[in-house]
CSV table of C-alpha atoms in Angstrom, one decimal:
chain,number,residue,atom,x,y,z
E,141,MET,CA,130.9,129.9,86.0
E,142,LEU,CA,134.5,128.7,86.8
E,143,GLU,CA,133.8,128.4,90.5
E,144,ILE,CA,131.1,125.8,89.9
E,145,LEU,CA,133.2,123.5,87.7
E,146,PRO,CA,134.4,121.3,90.6
E,147,ARG,CA,130.8,120.8,91.7
E,148,LEU,CA,129.8,119.9,88.2
E,149,LEU,CA,132.6,117.4,88.0
E,150,ARG,CA,131.5,115.7,91.2
E,151,GLN,CA,127.9,115.4,89.8
E,152,TRP,CA,129.3,113.8,86.6
E,153,LEU,CA,131.4,111.4,88.6
E,154,PHE,CA,128.3,110.5,90.7
E,155,ARG,CA,126.3,109.5,87.7
E,156,TRP,CA,128.9,107.7,85.7
E,157,LEU,CA,131.3,106.3,88.3
E,158,GLY,CA,129.0,106.1,91.4
E,159,LEU,CA,131.0,108.5,93.6
E,160,PRO,CA,128.3,109.9,95.9
E,161,SER,CA,127.5,113.6,96.0
E,162,LEU,CA,124.6,115.7,97.2
E,163,PRO,CA,122.5,117.6,94.6
E,164,PHE,CA,123.9,120.7,92.9
E,165,SER,CA,120.4,122.0,92.2
E,166,LEU,CA,117.5,121.7,94.7
E,167,VAL,CA,113.8,122.6,94.5
E,168,CYS,CA,112.2,123.3,97.8
E,169,SER,CA,108.4,123.3,97.6
E,170,VAL,CA,107.3,125.2,100.7
E,171,THR,CA,103.5,124.8,100.2
E,172,TYR,CA,100.9,123.3,97.9
E,173,ARG,CA,98.5,126.2,98.8
E,174,CYS,CA,97.7,128.5,95.9
E,175,ASN,CA,95.4,131.4,95.3
E,176,SER,CA,95.3,130.8,91.5
E,177,ARG,CA,93.1,128.3,89.8
E,178,CYS,CA,95.1,127.7,86.7
E,179,LEU,CA,93.8,125.7,83.7
E,180,THR,CA,97.3,124.0,83.6
E,181,CYS,CA,97.7,123.1,87.2
E,182,ASN,CA,95.7,121.4,90.0
E,183,ILE,CA,98.3,121.7,92.8
E,184,TRP,CA,95.9,123.9,94.8
E,185,ARG,CA,93.7,120.8,95.4
E,186,LYS,CA,96.5,119.1,97.3
E,187,ARG,CA,97.0,119.3,101.1
E,188,SER,CA,100.1,118.7,103.2
E,189,GLN,CA,101.5,119.0,106.7
E,190,GLU,CA,104.1,121.6,105.7
E,191,LEU,CA,107.6,121.6,107.1
E,192,THR,CA,107.9,124.4,109.6
E,193,LEU,CA,110.6,127.1,109.5
E,194,GLN,CA,112.5,125.2,112.2
E,195,GLU,CA,112.3,122.0,110.2
E,196,TRP,CA,113.6,123.7,107.0
E,197,GLN,CA,116.4,125.2,109.1
E,198,ARG,CA,117.5,121.6,110.1
E,199,VAL,CA,117.3,120.5,106.4
E,200,PHE,CA,119.6,123.3,105.3
E,201,THR,CA,122.0,122.7,108.1
E,202,SER,CA,122.4,119.1,107.0
E,203,LEU,CA,123.0,120.1,103.4
E,204,GLY,CA,125.9,122.5,104.0
E,205,HIS,CA,127.3,124.2,100.9
E,206,SER,CA,126.2,121.4,98.5
E,207,PRO,CA,123.4,123.2,96.6
E,208,VAL,CA,124.6,125.9,94.3
E,209,TYR,CA,121.1,126.7,93.0
E,210,ILE,CA,117.9,126.6,95.1
E,211,THR,CA,114.4,127.2,93.9
E,212,PHE,CA,111.6,127.9,96.4
E,213,SER,CA,108.3,126.9,94.8
E,214,GLY,CA,104.7,126.2,95.6
E,215,GLY,CA,101.8,126.5,95.1
E,216,GLU,CA,102.2,130.1,95.7
E,217,PRO,CA,105.4,130.4,97.9
E,218,PHE,CA,104.6,133.9,99.2
E,219,LEU,CA,101.5,132.5,100.9
E,220,ARG,CA,104.0,131.4,103.5
E,221,GLN,CA,104.4,134.5,105.6
E,222,ASP,CA,107.7,133.0,106.9
E,223,LEU,CA,109.1,132.6,103.4
E,224,PRO,CA,111.8,135.3,103.9
E,225,GLU,CA,113.0,133.5,107.1
E,226,ILE,CA,113.1,130.1,105.2
E,227,VAL,CA,115.1,131.6,102.3
E,228,ALA,CA,117.5,133.3,104.8
E,229,ALA,CA,118.0,130.0,106.6
E,230,ALA,CA,119.0,128.4,103.3
E,231,TYR,CA,121.4,131.3,102.6
E,232,ARG,CA,123.1,131.1,106.0
E,233,SER,CA,123.7,127.3,105.8
E,234,CYS,CA,124.2,126.7,102.1
E,235,ARG,CA,125.4,130.0,100.5
E,236,PRO,CA,123.9,129.2,97.1
E,237,SER,CA,125.0,131.2,94.2
E,238,ALA,CA,121.4,131.6,92.9
E,239,ILE,CA,118.0,131.5,94.5
E,240,THR,CA,114.8,131.6,92.4
E,241,ILE,CA,111.3,132.1,93.5
E,242,PRO,CA,108.2,132.0,91.2
E,243,THR,CA,105.1,133.9,92.0
E,244,ASN,CA,101.6,134.6,90.5
E,245,GLY,CA,101.9,138.2,91.8
E,246,LEU,CA,98.5,138.3,93.5
E,247,LEU,CA,99.7,139.2,97.0
E,248,GLY,CA,101.0,142.6,96.0
E,249,GLU,CA,102.7,144.5,98.8
E,250,ARG,CA,103.4,141.3,100.7
E,251,ILE,CA,105.5,140.0,97.8
E,252,VAL,CA,107.3,143.2,97.3
E,253,GLU,CA,108.2,143.5,101.0
E,254,ALA,CA,109.2,139.9,101.3
E,255,VAL,CA,111.5,140.2,98.2
E,256,ALA,CA,113.2,143.3,99.7
E,257,ARG,CA,113.8,141.3,102.9
E,258,ILE,CA,115.1,138.3,101.0
E,259,ALA,CA,117.5,140.3,98.8
E,260,ALA,CA,118.9,142.1,101.9
E,261,ALA,CA,119.3,138.8,103.8
E,262,CYS,CA,121.1,137.0,100.9
E,263,PRO,CA,123.6,139.6,99.6
E,264,ALA,CA,126.0,137.2,97.9
E,265,SER,CA,123.3,135.2,96.1
E,266,ASN,CA,121.5,136.3,92.9
E,267,ILE,CA,117.8,136.5,93.7
E,268,GLY,CA,115.6,135.7,90.7
E,269,ILE,CA,111.9,136.5,91.0
E,270,ASN,CA,109.8,135.0,88.2
E,271,LEU,CA,106.4,136.5,87.7
E,272,SER,CA,104.1,134.1,86.1
E,273,LEU,CA,102.1,135.6,83.2
E,274,ASP,CA,100.4,133.3,80.6
E,275,GLY,CA,98.7,135.9,78.5
E,276,LEU,CA,97.8,139.6,78.3
E,277,GLY,CA,94.9,141.2,80.3
E,278,ASP,CA,91.7,139.1,80.3
E,279,SER,CA,93.3,136.2,78.6
E,280,HIS,CA,95.8,135.8,81.4
E,281,ASP,CA,92.9,136.0,83.9
E,282,ARG,CA,91.0,133.3,82.1
E,283,ILE,CA,94.0,130.9,82.0
E,284,ARG,CA,94.9,131.6,85.7
E,285,GLY,CA,91.2,131.4,86.8
E,286,VAL,CA,91.3,134.6,88.9
E,287,PRO,CA,89.4,137.8,87.7
E,288,GLY,CA,91.6,140.8,88.1
E,289,ASN,CA,94.8,138.7,88.2
E,290,TRP,CA,96.5,140.8,85.4
E,291,GLU,CA,95.9,144.1,87.2
E,292,LYS,CA,97.1,142.8,90.5
E,293,ALA,CA,100.2,141.3,88.9
E,294,MET,CA,101.0,144.6,87.2
E,295,ARG,CA,100.9,146.4,90.5
E,296,THR,CA,103.2,143.8,92.0
E,297,TRP,CA,105.5,144.1,89.0
E,298,GLU,CA,105.8,147.8,89.3
E,299,GLY,CA,106.5,147.4,93.0
E,300,LEU,CA,109.3,144.9,92.3
E,301,ARG,CA,110.8,147.1,89.7
E,302,ALA,CA,111.0,150.0,92.2
E,303,LEU,CA,113.2,147.9,94.5
E,304,GLN,CA,116.9,149.0,94.6
E,305,ALA,CA,118.5,145.7,95.2
E,306,PRO,CA,121.7,145.0,93.2
E,307,ASN,CA,121.4,141.2,93.5
E,308,LEU,CA,117.8,141.1,92.2
E,309,THR,CA,116.8,139.8,88.8
E,310,LEU,CA,113.2,140.2,87.7
E,311,SER,CA,111.9,137.8,85.0
E,312,ILE,CA,108.6,137.0,83.5
E,313,HIS,CA,107.6,133.3,83.0
E,314,SER,CA,105.0,131.9,80.8
E,315,VAL,CA,103.6,128.3,80.6
E,316,ILE,CA,102.9,127.5,77.0
E,317,SER,CA,99.8,125.4,76.8
E,318,ARG,CA,97.0,124.6,74.3
E,319,PHE,CA,95.2,127.6,75.8
E,320,ASN,CA,97.7,130.3,74.6
E,321,VAL,CA,100.1,128.7,72.1
E,322,ASP,CA,98.4,130.2,69.1
E,323,ASP,CA,98.8,133.7,70.6
E,324,LEU,CA,102.4,133.3,71.7
E,325,ALA,CA,103.9,135.9,69.3
E,326,GLN,CA,101.5,138.6,70.6
E,327,ILE,CA,102.0,137.5,74.2
E,328,GLN,CA,105.8,137.6,73.9
E,329,GLU,CA,105.8,141.1,72.4
E,330,GLY,CA,103.4,142.4,75.1
E,331,LEU,CA,105.4,140.9,78.0
E,332,LEU,CA,108.8,142.0,76.7
E,333,ALA,CA,107.4,145.5,76.6
E,334,LEU,CA,107.2,145.3,80.4
E,335,GLY,CA,111.0,145.4,80.5
E,336,PRO,CA,111.9,142.1,82.3
E,337,ASP,CA,115.5,141.2,82.8
E,338,ALA,CA,114.6,137.9,81.1
E,339,TYR,CA,111.5,136.3,79.5
E,340,ILE,CA,111.4,132.6,80.0
E,341,THR,CA,108.9,129.9,79.1
E,342,GLU,CA,108.1,126.3,79.8
E,343,ILE,CA,105.7,123.9,78.1
E,344,ALA,CA,102.6,122.7,80.1
E,345,GLU,CA,103.3,119.2,81.3
E,346,GLN,CA,101.5,116.2,82.7
E,347,ARG,CA,103.1,116.0,86.1
E,348,ARG,CA,102.2,114.0,89.1
E,349,GLU,CA,103.2,116.9,91.4
E,350,LEU,CA,100.7,119.2,89.6
E,351,GLY,CA,97.9,116.6,89.5
E,352,THR,CA,97.8,116.9,85.7
E,353,LEU,CA,98.6,113.4,84.6
E,354,GLU,CA,95.3,113.0,82.7
E,355,ALA,CA,94.9,116.7,81.8
E,356,ASP,CA,94.6,117.8,78.2
E,357,ILE,CA,96.8,120.9,78.6
E,358,ALA,CA,99.9,120.6,76.4
E,359,PRO,CA,100.2,121.9,72.8
E,360,THR,CA,100.8,119.4,70.1
E,361,PRO,CA,104.5,118.8,69.1
E,362,GLN,CA,103.8,120.7,65.9
E,363,GLN,CA,102.4,123.7,67.8
E,364,TYR,CA,105.3,123.7,70.2
E,365,ALA,CA,107.8,123.6,67.4
E,366,GLN,CA,106.2,126.7,65.9
E,367,ALA,CA,106.2,128.3,69.4
E,368,VAL,CA,110.0,127.6,69.8
E,369,ASP,CA,110.6,129.4,66.5
E,370,THR,CA,108.7,132.4,67.8
E,371,LEU,CA,110.6,132.3,71.1
E,372,LEU,CA,114.0,132.1,69.4
E,373,ALA,CA,113.1,135.0,67.0
E,374,GLY,CA,112.1,137.0,70.1
E,375,LEU,CA,115.4,136.2,71.8
E,376,GLU,CA,117.3,137.5,68.8
E,377,ARG,CA,115.5,140.9,69.0
E,378,GLN,CA,116.5,141.3,72.7
E,379,PRO,CA,119.8,143.2,73.3
E,380,ALA,CA,122.3,141.0,75.2
E,381,GLN,CA,125.6,142.0,76.7
E,382,GLY,CA,127.8,140.3,79.3
E,383,PHE,CA,126.1,137.7,81.4
E,384,SER,CA,122.8,138.1,79.6
E,385,ARG,CA,124.5,136.8,76.4
E,386,LEU,CA,125.4,133.6,78.3
E,387,THR,CA,121.9,133.1,79.6
E,388,ARG,CA,120.4,133.8,76.1
E,389,ALA,CA,122.7,131.1,74.6
E,390,PHE,CA,121.6,128.5,77.3
E,391,ARG,CA,117.9,129.5,76.7
E,392,SER,CA,118.2,129.0,73.0
E,393,ARG,CA,119.7,125.6,73.5
E,394,TYR,CA,117.0,124.6,76.0
E,395,TYR,CA,114.2,125.6,73.7
E,396,ARG,CA,115.6,123.4,70.9
E,397,LEU,CA,116.2,120.5,73.2
E,398,ALA,CA,112.6,120.8,74.7
E,399,GLU,CA,111.2,120.8,71.2
E,400,ARG,CA,113.0,117.6,70.3
E,401,ILE,CA,112.1,116.0,73.6
E,402,VAL,CA,108.4,116.7,73.0
E,403,ARG,CA,108.5,115.6,69.4
E,404,GLU,CA,110.7,112.4,69.9
E,405,LYS,CA,109.3,111.5,73.3
E,406,ARG,CA,112.7,110.5,74.7
E,407,GLN,CA,115.6,111.8,76.7
E,408,VAL,CA,117.6,113.7,74.1
E,409,ILE,CA,120.5,114.3,76.5
E,410,PRO,CA,121.3,112.3,79.7
E,411,CYS,CA,119.0,113.3,82.6
E,412,TYR,CA,120.8,114.0,85.9
E,413,ALA,CA,117.6,114.2,88.1
E,414,GLY,CA,118.4,112.1,91.2
E,415,TRP,CA,122.1,112.8,90.8
E,416,ALA,CA,122.7,116.6,90.3
E,417,SER,CA,119.1,117.8,90.9
E,418,GLY,CA,116.4,116.9,93.4
E,419,HIS,CA,113.2,118.1,94.9
E,420,ILE,CA,111.8,118.4,98.4
E,421,SER,CA,108.0,118.5,98.8
E,422,PRO,CA,106.1,120.6,101.4
E,423,GLU,CA,105.8,117.7,103.8
E,424,GLY,CA,109.4,116.6,103.5
E,425,ASP,CA,109.2,113.9,100.9
E,426,VAL,CA,112.3,113.7,98.7
E,427,TRP,CA,111.9,113.2,94.9
E,428,THR,CA,114.4,112.9,92.1
E,429,CYS,CA,112.1,115.3,90.2
E,430,CYS,CA,108.6,116.7,90.3
E,431,THR,CA,107.5,115.1,87.0
E,432,ARG,CA,107.6,111.6,88.5
E,433,ALA,CA,107.2,112.8,92.1
E,434,GLU,CA,107.9,109.4,93.5
E,435,PRO,CA,109.1,109.6,97.2
E,436,ILE,CA,112.4,108.0,98.0
E,437,GLY,CA,112.1,108.9,101.6
E,438,ASN,CA,110.9,111.5,104.1
E,439,LEU,CA,113.2,114.0,105.9
E,440,ARG,CA,111.1,113.8,109.1
E,441,GLU,CA,112.1,110.2,109.3
E,442,THR,CA,115.9,110.8,109.0
E,443,GLY,CA,116.3,113.7,111.4
E,444,TYR,CA,116.1,116.1,108.4
E,445,ASP,CA,119.3,114.7,107.0
E,446,LEU,CA,119.1,114.2,103.2
E,447,ARG,CA,122.1,111.8,103.0
E,448,PRO,CA,120.4,108.6,104.1
E,449,ILE,CA,117.6,109.2,101.6
E,450,TRP,CA,119.8,110.5,98.7
E,451,PHE,CA,122.1,107.5,98.9
E,452,SER,CA,119.4,104.9,99.7
E,453,GLN,CA,118.5,101.7,97.8
E,454,GLU,CA,115.2,103.3,96.7
E,455,ALA,CA,117.0,106.3,95.3
E,456,GLY,CA,119.3,103.9,93.4
E,457,ARG,CA,116.2,102.1,92.0
E,458,LEU,CA,114.9,105.4,90.6
E,459,ARG,CA,118.2,106.4,89.2
E,460,SER,CA,118.5,103.1,87.4
E,461,SER,CA,115.0,103.8,85.8
E,462,ILE,CA,116.1,107.2,84.7
E,463,ARG,CA,119.4,105.9,83.3
E,464,ARG,CA,117.3,103.3,81.3
E,465,HIS,CA,115.4,106.3,79.8
E,466,GLU,CA,112.1,105.0,81.2
E,467,CYS,CA,111.0,108.6,81.5
E,468,TRP,CA,111.4,111.8,79.6
E,469,CYS,CA,110.3,115.4,80.1
E,470,PRO,CA,111.2,118.9,79.1
E,471,MET,CA,111.1,120.4,82.6
E,472,ALA,CA,113.2,123.5,82.6
E,473,ASN,CA,114.7,123.3,86.1
E,474,ALA,CA,116.2,119.9,85.6
E,475,ALA,CA,117.1,120.6,81.9
E,476,TYR,CA,119.4,123.5,82.6
E,477,THR,CA,121.3,121.3,85.1
E,478,ASN,CA,121.4,118.6,82.5
E,479,MET,CA,122.8,121.0,79.9
E,480,LEU,CA,125.6,122.1,82.3
E,481,LEU,CA,126.7,118.4,82.4
E,482,ASP,CA,126.3,117.6,78.7
E,483,PRO,CA,129.4,118.2,76.6
E,484,GLY,CA,127.3,118.6,73.4
E,485,SER,CA,125.1,121.3,75.0
E,486,LEU,CA,128.2,123.2,76.3
E,487,LEU,CA,129.7,123.1,72.9
E,488,ALA,CA,126.5,124.4,71.3
E,489,VAL,CA,126.4,127.3,73.9
E,490,ALA,CA,130.1,128.1,73.3
E,491,THR,CA,129.6,128.1,69.6
E,492,ARG,CA,126.7,130.5,70.0
E,493,LEU,CA,128.7,132.8,72.2
E,494,ALA,CA,131.6,132.8,69.7
E,495,LEU,CA,129.2,133.7,66.8
E,496,ASP,CA,127.7,136.5,68.9
E,497,ALA,CA,131.1,137.9,69.6
E,498,ARG,CA,132.0,138.3,65.9
E,499,PRO,CA,131.7,141.8,64.5
E,500,GLY,CA,128.4,142.2,62.8
E,501,GLN,CA,127.0,138.9,64.1
E,502,ALA,CA,125.3,140.0,67.3
E,503,GLN,CA,121.9,139.2,65.9
E,504,ARG,CA,122.8,135.9,64.3
E,505,GLY,CA,120.9,132.8,65.4
E,506,ALA,CA,122.2,129.8,67.2
């Protein structure tokens, strides 16, 4: 944590004093292609002329060591057979502390083999693989739109758990939607029984990137508030020592913030999308975030250099809009960066850790 403080300070100075800095957290969408047909996502309908491995290599070279946290998303990122090479290229140039990759688990052995190669190629980065499971058994298959998805995902999960990689973290991720919110307690219990290193969730959103702007997919604010209570109760039942105590404290804070954002329909803490976090689409468009997904430039037009785009007039226009609170969302990827830069959130996390450290208080709530 201490080694990232100078980077966090630079991001804070960028937002509040205008001192330019490249993003601390970066999402790289490598494809829109997907072999799921989820009720909560239409990204598989989109088409793009994907950046090649060589193009991604040039992007990462231009970034240097600026990103500390990189997510490789899709679509289904493992549909790119060259995904291990793309991730390894990012590692060589950027040396991020953490790399996260979500997956639906449908590709079985290809995923397991690719993850083994990625973990070996990036020894100094924590590699987080998030298996997406939105229900148990047939209910998961129904939400994901693929018969047999659950069974295939379970085989992938067992293959991943068999890997002997010290830098690998295996998590299970659920999207909370109107299709599963009433069953969340049962889902959480069943998924925790699979023994993930972490169980994480995010609320279904109307995002331009996902093609869901008009989709009726989100639970009501009241339903999500009850879901958050269920999630927090589940967190309290999970044993946590060392670093897992820290991640649990941040996750507790995120769930409460997300519940307020959904209920109050506003930015509850300052958003740093466009300053500390950013997103690159499969065809090289640069976004401040995937919720708005408004291009501020394309990397193919700048020789794959992010700087002319990130510090452009169009980027400044979007930052001004974000600063005026003209948008709000509970998107987890940006929210965790926002919390790292929010004194109130850091104080809440520190308080939670202090309470956990007291004798007899290990199961006390935040």
